[in-house]
Amino acid sequence: MRKLLLSIVLLSAAQTALAQAWPARPIRLICPYPGGPVELSSRIVAQKLQEALGQPVVVENRPGAGGVIGADYVAKAAPDGYTLLMGAIATHAINPSLMPSLPYDAMRDFRHIALVVQVPNVLVVNNDLPVKSVKDLIALARTKPGQLDFGSGSTGSTGHLAGELFKQMTGTFMVHIPYRSSAPAVADMLAGRVHLMFDNLASALPNIKAGKVRALAVTTTRRTDFLPDLPTLDESGLKGFNLTTWWGLMAPAKTPNEIVNRLSAETLKAMDAPDARERLRNLGSATPGVRTPEAFSAFIEAEKTLYARLVKVSGAKPD
Amino acid sequence: MKIKSPQDFWAGLMFIVFGLFFLIVARDYQMGTAVRMGPGYFPTVLGGILAVLGAVVLLTSFTMSGPKVPKLSFKPIFFISLGLILFGYLLKPIGFVLSVVVLVFVAAFGGHEFKLKEVAILAVILVIFSVLVFVKGLTLPFPLWPAFLD
Amino acid sequence: MDMSLFSNLALGFGVALTPINLMYCLIGVLLGTLIGVLPGIGPVATIAMLLPITFSLSPITALIMLAGIYYGAQYGGSTSAILVNLPGESSSVVTCLDGYQMARQGRAGPALATAAIGSFFAGCVATVIVAMFAPPLAEVALKFGPSEYFSLMVLGLVAAVVLAHGSVVKAVAMVILGLLLGLVGTDVNSGVLRFAFGVAELADGIGFVTVAMGVFGTAEIITNLELKDKREVFTSKVTNLFPSKDDFKRIWKPILRGTALGSMLGILPGGGALLSSFGAYTLEKKISVNGHMFGKGAIEGVAAPEAANNAGAQTSFIPLLTLGIPSNAVMALMIGAMMIQGIAPGPQVMTEKPQLFWGMIASMWVGNLMLVVLNLPMIGLWIKLLTVPYRILYPSILVFMAIGVFSLSNNPFDVLQMMLFGLLGYVFVKLACEPAPLLLGFILGPLMEENLRRAMLLSRGDPWVFFQKPISAGFLIASILLLVILALPALRKKREEAFQEG
């Protein structure tokens, strides 16, 4: 018993020492989704953290398997604060239900540090579809069951699952058309080959503003600053409809508290800096309301539960 | 039956093996229907076509004469492959500098002549050049030295 | 309309020719050329890495530099394809076929010059096309749905057979093998993992770069090393640096045709640009009087695909600038870069931000000019590289390949994959199976399956959609005609051979 106590004391002393000296060398920020907004925002945050911590913060791309490879790499990395992850809704909320065997546990294997980007989806329809509101759309979908198509960037994406939730809540049936990424789906919607999409706000915005597609509602319970006149699905009768795409900073599970707290504070400070906030906003993200590591963990837990249900009703899970 | 075109014989065999491989593995995936094609549909059809084409190539090798299969030389195969694998799996543990050196030396063994001095000079030049270009210039996230020296 | 074009272009050049924009354009194309020459290091990774640096620049300057990296990389990519048989991107696979053969015959100079001149010409023409017709062409791009893409891919695959100069049956088999390899990974429609056997790294499929560098680069090195006599791989007798008068006579038409084809295919965001260099090569091989020389160092086989590829690279900006739809990974990243700068790419860019739109178009022309001016004098230097003894050259090539492939996802698995495809490529060489059709199949396989299944989903299972839509039907009819043309000489030859045997 004394031995155990002693080792605990020694361990925590060692951890404190480690945390005090931290960061003494470059920090690696693993990005599982290169070449898109996740990498871009990782680099925005990395640049700010580097200035604040006085050590290089290097973004290292580790793509593969829908983000699983990068997330798993960090889950198994040394918990010394030198390996961080830009974890996302896919790696931490959807994949646990979507993938049959995930090599990590989204809750237990990580410290969740700070939510960095949170983007709503927007329900957009092709201009020729004779609907002006969510109510019209529900009515149309009821008279034409199985004839409306909705596109999405991939099976199991928020765009897909938002559609499934919509179908479930309205009791309608529409056909899901999956694409490899959001861009070709948008092209087919512009051309009228698919009727609607629950597209990411950032990618939908230019075409909405140019009048090329019609936005019906936003998928969050609060209206978005980008389109203040656009009602929410919640207002339009789908009570409690609340979906966003998000990603944030995480670390391996045993990372010392001191480091997690320091990182959390520095990340929030970085995101609040006017230039960084402007850049993240340009990616469609309002400053997320989730502000502490504990709140972030609770948020992920809630998201996980939500998507477990959605994946089940959608039948998106591959057998 | 005499094989008149060994190259085609082996090529045909290779296609048959690949075709059957994809065909058999694809049996685990759902075929689906023409409307909702399952993940097994495309690979099954293509695997079948490949196996048939392989059979055609194989059969023609009995009727039409063609060139022999040139001899395989195992020395370059071995050293080039080994060098690449060592580089890949050693880069993170022993660092960029040493793994480039390992790759240069192992690869050089695969050539016709191995001149130690020349290879050593080449390794040094390549290390300096690639550290400057890739690690310093393009800021690729490679550790330069083994982890325990860090 | 014409007057406004001139005033627009004047506005654009006014922006592009300011000293700061000229400087960043130069930095962009230089950097692009460098990463293009280095195998495996692609423009996507470079642009992403440089992005934080561009925060301090004005949006237009940042975009000019990033675009310069993109088309600079296209120029650089053909250099390594010609000199050492390393295709870093799908577009340079076909350049390897004849470019590398020319290099081995001591004609690397004319090959490189042809690539540069062809690219420059195509770049100029395509820039004018972007300037004059961007909005109507964007409408054309929208006409392409799943059925049109599927039929286009079918045509592309039939054309792939022409890439080979040996047996047609073996070429078809290689295409199919390529298609199958392309299916490895997560199925887009169902999310099922196929042919991954529990290897997480295979979930996103086999990477193009690892396959291409394996079957071309690694296999070539192994093959060269087994040459018994210590004969050098490249003839030391280098004839001339620039194309002769006769060469120019041979290349000007292929460049024109390549430019036209590339400009058209580049507009299609769903993978049209992938086909441009393959398509141009196929077309030339079929209609050129030197068709039998293709694959053995025909200069037309370098000119046409290089022109097509560069034209496509420029016109692929059309869907980006007018619809906000990226046609490839680089364009997708450019959208991100634009958004961070506060510009939402899409239909309103042209009207709301004319300086940006026209400045970028003008800078493309300026950048292309810089590239040709920079690259032509470089040719002498590149050729010097080939006089280095092969025992020094090949370990160096291997080092660059290994670094480049490792950097793709910082995972040793990619290096392992490249090695395995090197072995497979070596077996292909021994069995006289040509890898180019395999690679085209590999690129098109997933696109084809995806579009076929999507078209069937949208039509609720009616296969006639492929013939009811005029564009789609046109491609299918063209495919059938091409098949007949291909089959005829093969059948004839077989009959002749049969007679000889008998």
Coordinates of N, CA and C in Angstrom, one line a residue, chain A residues 35-36 39-41 43-44 47 60-66 69 146-149 155 175-180 183-184 186-188 190-191 193-194 202-203 206-207 209-210 212 278-279 282-283 316-319, chain C residues 44 48-49 51-52 55 139 142-146 148 188-192 200-201 203-204 323 325-326 329 332-333 336-337 339-342 344-348 408-411 446-447 450 454 457-458 460 469:
Chain A
G35 N -6.1 18.9 -46.6 CA -6.6 19.4 -47.8 C -8.0 20.0 -47.7
G36 N -8.4 20.4 -46.6 CA -9.8 21.0 -46.4 C -9.8 21.9 -45.3
E39 N -7.8 21.0 -42.0 CA -6.4 21.3 -42.0 C -6.2 22.8 -41.9
L40 N -7.0 23.6 -42.7 CA -6.8 25.0 -42.7 C -7.0 25.6 -41.3
S41 N -8.0 25.2 -40.6 CA -8.2 25.7 -39.3 C -7.2 25.2 -38.3
R43 N -4.2 24.8 -39.0 CA -3.0 25.7 -39.2 C -3.2 27.1 -38.7
I44 N -4.4 27.5 -38.7 CA -4.7 28.9 -38.1 C -4.4 28.8 -36.6
Q47 N -0.6 28.2 -35.7 CA 0.2 29.5 -35.8 C 0.0 30.3 -34.5
E60 N 0.8 17.9 -38.6 CA 1.2 16.7 -39.3 C -0.1 16.0 -39.8
N61 N -0.1 15.8 -41.2 CA -1.3 15.2 -41.7 C -1.2 13.7 -41.6
R62 N -2.2 13.1 -41.0 CA -2.3 11.6 -41.0 C -3.7 11.2 -41.4
P63 N -3.9 11.2 -42.7 CA -5.3 10.9 -43.2 C -5.5 9.4 -43.2
G64 N -6.7 9.0 -43.5 CA -7.0 7.6 -43.7 C -8.2 7.1 -42.9
A65 N -9.0 6.2 -43.6 CA -10.1 5.5 -42.9 C -11.0 6.4 -42.2
G66 N -11.4 7.5 -42.9 CA -12.4 8.4 -42.3 C -11.9 9.1 -41.1
I69 N -7.3 6.6 -38.6 CA -5.9 6.4 -38.5 C -5.2 7.5 -37.7
G146 N -40.9 8.9 -52.0 CA -39.8 8.2 -52.7 C -39.5 8.8 -54.0
Q147 N -40.0 10.0 -54.3 CA -39.6 10.7 -55.6 C -38.6 11.8 -55.4
L148 N -38.5 12.3 -54.2 CA -37.5 13.4 -54.0 C -36.1 12.7 -53.7
D149 N -35.1 13.3 -54.2 CA -33.7 12.8 -53.9 C -33.0 13.9 -53.1
T155 N -21.9 8.8 -47.3 CA -22.7 8.0 -46.4 C -22.2 8.2 -45.0
V175 N -35.1 9.7 -51.2 CA -34.0 8.8 -51.5 C -32.7 9.5 -51.3
H176 N -31.8 8.8 -50.6 CA -30.4 9.4 -50.3 C -29.5 9.1 -51.5
I177 N -28.9 10.1 -52.1 CA -27.9 9.9 -53.1 C -26.5 10.3 -52.6
P178 N -25.7 9.3 -52.3 CA -24.3 9.6 -51.7 C -23.3 10.0 -52.8
Y179 N -22.4 11.0 -52.5 CA -21.4 11.4 -53.4 C -20.1 11.2 -52.7
R180 N -19.0 11.4 -53.4 CA -17.6 11.2 -52.8 C -17.3 12.5 -52.0
A183 N -18.9 18.7 -53.2 CA -18.9 19.5 -54.4 C -19.7 18.9 -55.6
P184 N -19.5 17.6 -55.9 CA -20.3 17.0 -57.0 C -21.8 17.0 -56.7
V186 N -23.4 19.2 -54.9 CA -23.8 20.6 -55.1 C -24.1 20.8 -56.6
A187 N -23.1 20.3 -57.5 CA -23.3 20.5 -58.9 C -24.6 19.8 -59.4
D188 N -24.8 18.6 -58.9 CA -26.1 18.0 -59.3 C -27.3 18.6 -58.8
L190 N -27.5 22.0 -58.3 CA -27.7 23.2 -59.1 C -28.3 22.8 -60.4
A191 N -28.0 21.7 -61.0 CA -28.5 21.3 -62.3 C -29.9 20.7 -62.1
R193 N -30.6 17.7 -60.8 CA -30.7 16.2 -60.8 C -31.0 15.6 -59.4
V194 N -30.5 16.3 -58.4 CA -31.0 16.0 -57.0 C -31.8 17.2 -56.6
A202 N -20.9 26.8 -45.0 CA -19.8 27.6 -45.8 C -19.9 27.3 -47.2
S203 N -20.1 26.0 -47.6 CA -20.1 25.7 -49.1 C -21.4 26.1 -49.7
P206 N -22.3 30.9 -50.9 CA -22.2 31.7 -52.1 C -23.4 31.4 -53.0
N207 N -23.8 30.2 -53.2 CA -24.9 29.9 -54.1 C -26.2 30.4 -53.6
K209 N -26.5 33.1 -51.7 CA -26.5 34.6 -51.9 C -26.7 35.0 -53.4
A210 N -26.2 34.1 -54.3 CA -26.3 34.4 -55.7 C -27.7 34.0 -56.2
K212 N -28.8 31.1 -56.7 CA -28.8 29.9 -57.5 C -29.5 28.7 -56.9
E278 N -11.8 36.0 -37.3 CA -12.3 36.4 -38.6 C -12.1 35.2 -39.6
R279 N -10.9 34.6 -39.5 CA -10.6 33.5 -40.5 C -11.5 32.3 -40.2
N282 N -14.8 33.0 -41.5 CA -14.9 32.8 -42.9 C -15.1 31.4 -43.4
L283 N -14.7 30.5 -42.5 CA -15.0 29.1 -42.8 C -16.4 28.7 -42.4
A316 N -27.3 3.5 -42.1 CA -26.1 3.8 -42.8 C -24.9 2.9 -42.4
K317 N -25.1 2.1 -41.4 CA -24.0 1.3 -40.9 C -23.8 0.1 -41.9
P318 N -22.6 0.0 -42.4 CA -22.4 -1.1 -43.4 C -22.4 -2.4 -42.7
D319 N -22.9 -3.4 -43.3 CA -22.9 -4.7 -42.6 C -21.7 -5.5 -43.0
Chain C
V44 N -1.2 20.0 -53.3 CA -2.1 20.1 -52.2 C -1.4 20.4 -50.9
A48 N -1.4 23.9 -48.7 CA -1.9 23.9 -47.3 C -0.8 24.4 -46.3
M49 N 0.4 24.0 -46.6 CA 1.5 24.4 -45.7 C 1.8 25.9 -45.7
L51 N -0.3 28.2 -46.5 CA -1.5 29.0 -46.3 C -1.3 30.1 -45.2
P52 N -0.8 29.6 -44.0 CA -0.6 30.7 -42.9 C 0.3 31.8 -43.4
F55 N -1.6 34.6 -45.1 CA -2.5 35.5 -44.3 C -2.1 36.9 -44.3
E139 N -22.2 26.6 -67.6 CA -23.6 26.0 -67.8 C -23.4 24.6 -68.5
L142 N -22.6 22.0 -66.0 CA -23.7 21.5 -65.2 C -24.6 20.5 -66.0
K143 N -24.4 20.5 -67.3 CA -25.2 19.5 -68.1 C -24.7 18.1 -67.9
F144 N -23.5 18.0 -67.3 CA -22.9 16.6 -67.0 C -23.4 16.1 -65.7
G145 N -24.2 15.1 -65.8 CA -24.6 14.4 -64.6 C -24.0 13.0 -64.5
P146 N -24.5 12.2 -63.6 CA -24.0 10.8 -63.5 C -24.0 10.0 -64.8
E148 N -23.9 11.1 -67.9 CA -23.0 11.6 -68.9 C -21.6 11.2 -68.4
V188 N -18.3 4.1 -51.8 CA -19.0 5.4 -51.6 C -20.5 5.2 -51.3
N189 N -21.1 4.3 -52.0 CA -22.6 4.1 -51.9 C -23.0 3.5 -50.6
S190 N -22.3 2.4 -50.2 CA -22.8 1.7 -49.0 C -21.9 1.9 -47.8
G191 N -20.7 2.4 -48.0 CA -19.9 2.5 -46.8 C -19.1 1.3 -46.4
V192 N -19.4 0.2 -47.3 CA -18.7 -1.1 -47.0 C -17.2 -1.0 -47.3
A200 N -6.2 -0.8 -42.0 CA -6.9 0.5 -41.9 C -6.4 1.4 -43.0
E201 N -5.2 1.4 -43.3 CA -4.6 2.3 -44.4 C -5.3 2.1 -45.7
A203 N -8.4 1.7 -46.1 CA -9.8 2.1 -46.1 C -10.1 3.2 -47.1
D204 N -9.2 4.1 -47.3 CA -9.4 5.2 -48.3 C -8.9 4.8 -49.7
L323 N -19.0 28.7 -60.3 CA -20.0 27.9 -59.6 C -19.6 27.6 -58.1
I325 N -17.5 25.3 -57.5 CA -17.4 23.9 -57.5 C -16.0 23.5 -57.9
P326 N -15.2 22.9 -57.0 CA -13.8 22.5 -57.3 C -13.8 21.2 -58.1
A329 N -8.6 18.1 -56.0 CA -8.2 18.4 -54.6 C -7.6 19.8 -54.5
A332 N -10.2 22.3 -54.5 CA -11.0 22.3 -53.2 C -10.2 23.1 -52.1
L333 N -8.9 23.0 -52.1 CA -8.1 23.7 -51.2 C -8.1 25.2 -51.5
G336 N -11.0 26.7 -49.9 CA -10.7 27.0 -48.5 C -9.8 28.2 -48.3
A337 N -8.8 28.4 -49.2 CA -7.9 29.5 -49.1 C -8.7 30.8 -49.3
M339 N -11.9 31.3 -48.9 CA -12.8 31.5 -47.8 C -12.2 32.2 -46.6
I340 N -11.0 31.6 -46.3 CA -10.3 32.2 -45.2 C -10.0 33.7 -45.4
Q341 N -9.7 34.0 -46.7 CA -9.5 35.4 -47.0 C -10.8 36.2 -47.1
G342 N -11.9 35.6 -46.8 CA -13.1 36.3 -46.8 C -13.8 36.4 -48.2
A344 N -16.0 34.3 -50.8 CA -16.7 33.1 -51.0 C -16.7 32.8 -52.5
P345 N -16.1 31.7 -52.9 CA -16.0 31.5 -54.4 C -17.4 31.1 -54.9
G346 N -17.7 31.6 -56.0 CA -19.1 31.3 -56.5 C -19.4 32.3 -57.5
P347 N -20.7 32.3 -57.9 CA -21.1 33.1 -59.1 C -20.9 34.6 -58.9
Q348 N -20.9 35.1 -57.6 CA -20.8 36.5 -57.5 C -19.4 37.1 -57.5
L408 N 3.2 11.7 -48.1 CA 1.8 11.8 -48.5 C 0.9 11.7 -47.2
S409 N 1.2 10.8 -46.3 CA 0.4 10.8 -45.1 C 1.2 10.4 -43.9
N410 N 2.5 10.7 -44.0 CA 3.4 10.4 -42.9 C 3.3 9.0 -42.3
N411 N 3.2 8.1 -43.2 CA 2.9 6.7 -42.8 C 3.8 5.8 -43.7
P446 N -13.2 3.8 -59.8 CA -14.1 4.2 -58.8 C -15.1 5.2 -59.3
L447 N -14.6 6.2 -60.2 CA -15.5 7.2 -60.8 C -16.6 6.5 -61.6
E450 N -19.1 4.6 -59.3 CA -19.9 5.6 -58.6 C -21.0 6.2 -59.4
R454 N -25.0 5.8 -59.2 CA -25.7 7.0 -58.9 C -26.8 7.2 -60.0
L457 N -29.6 4.8 -59.5 CA -30.4 5.3 -58.3 C -31.3 6.4 -58.8
L458 N -30.8 7.4 -59.5 CA -31.6 8.5 -59.9 C -32.7 8.1 -60.9
R460 N -34.1 5.3 -60.9 CA -34.8 4.2 -60.3 C -34.7 3.0 -61.1
K469 N -30.3 10.3 -72.8 CA -29.7 11.7 -72.7 C -28.7 11.8 -73.9

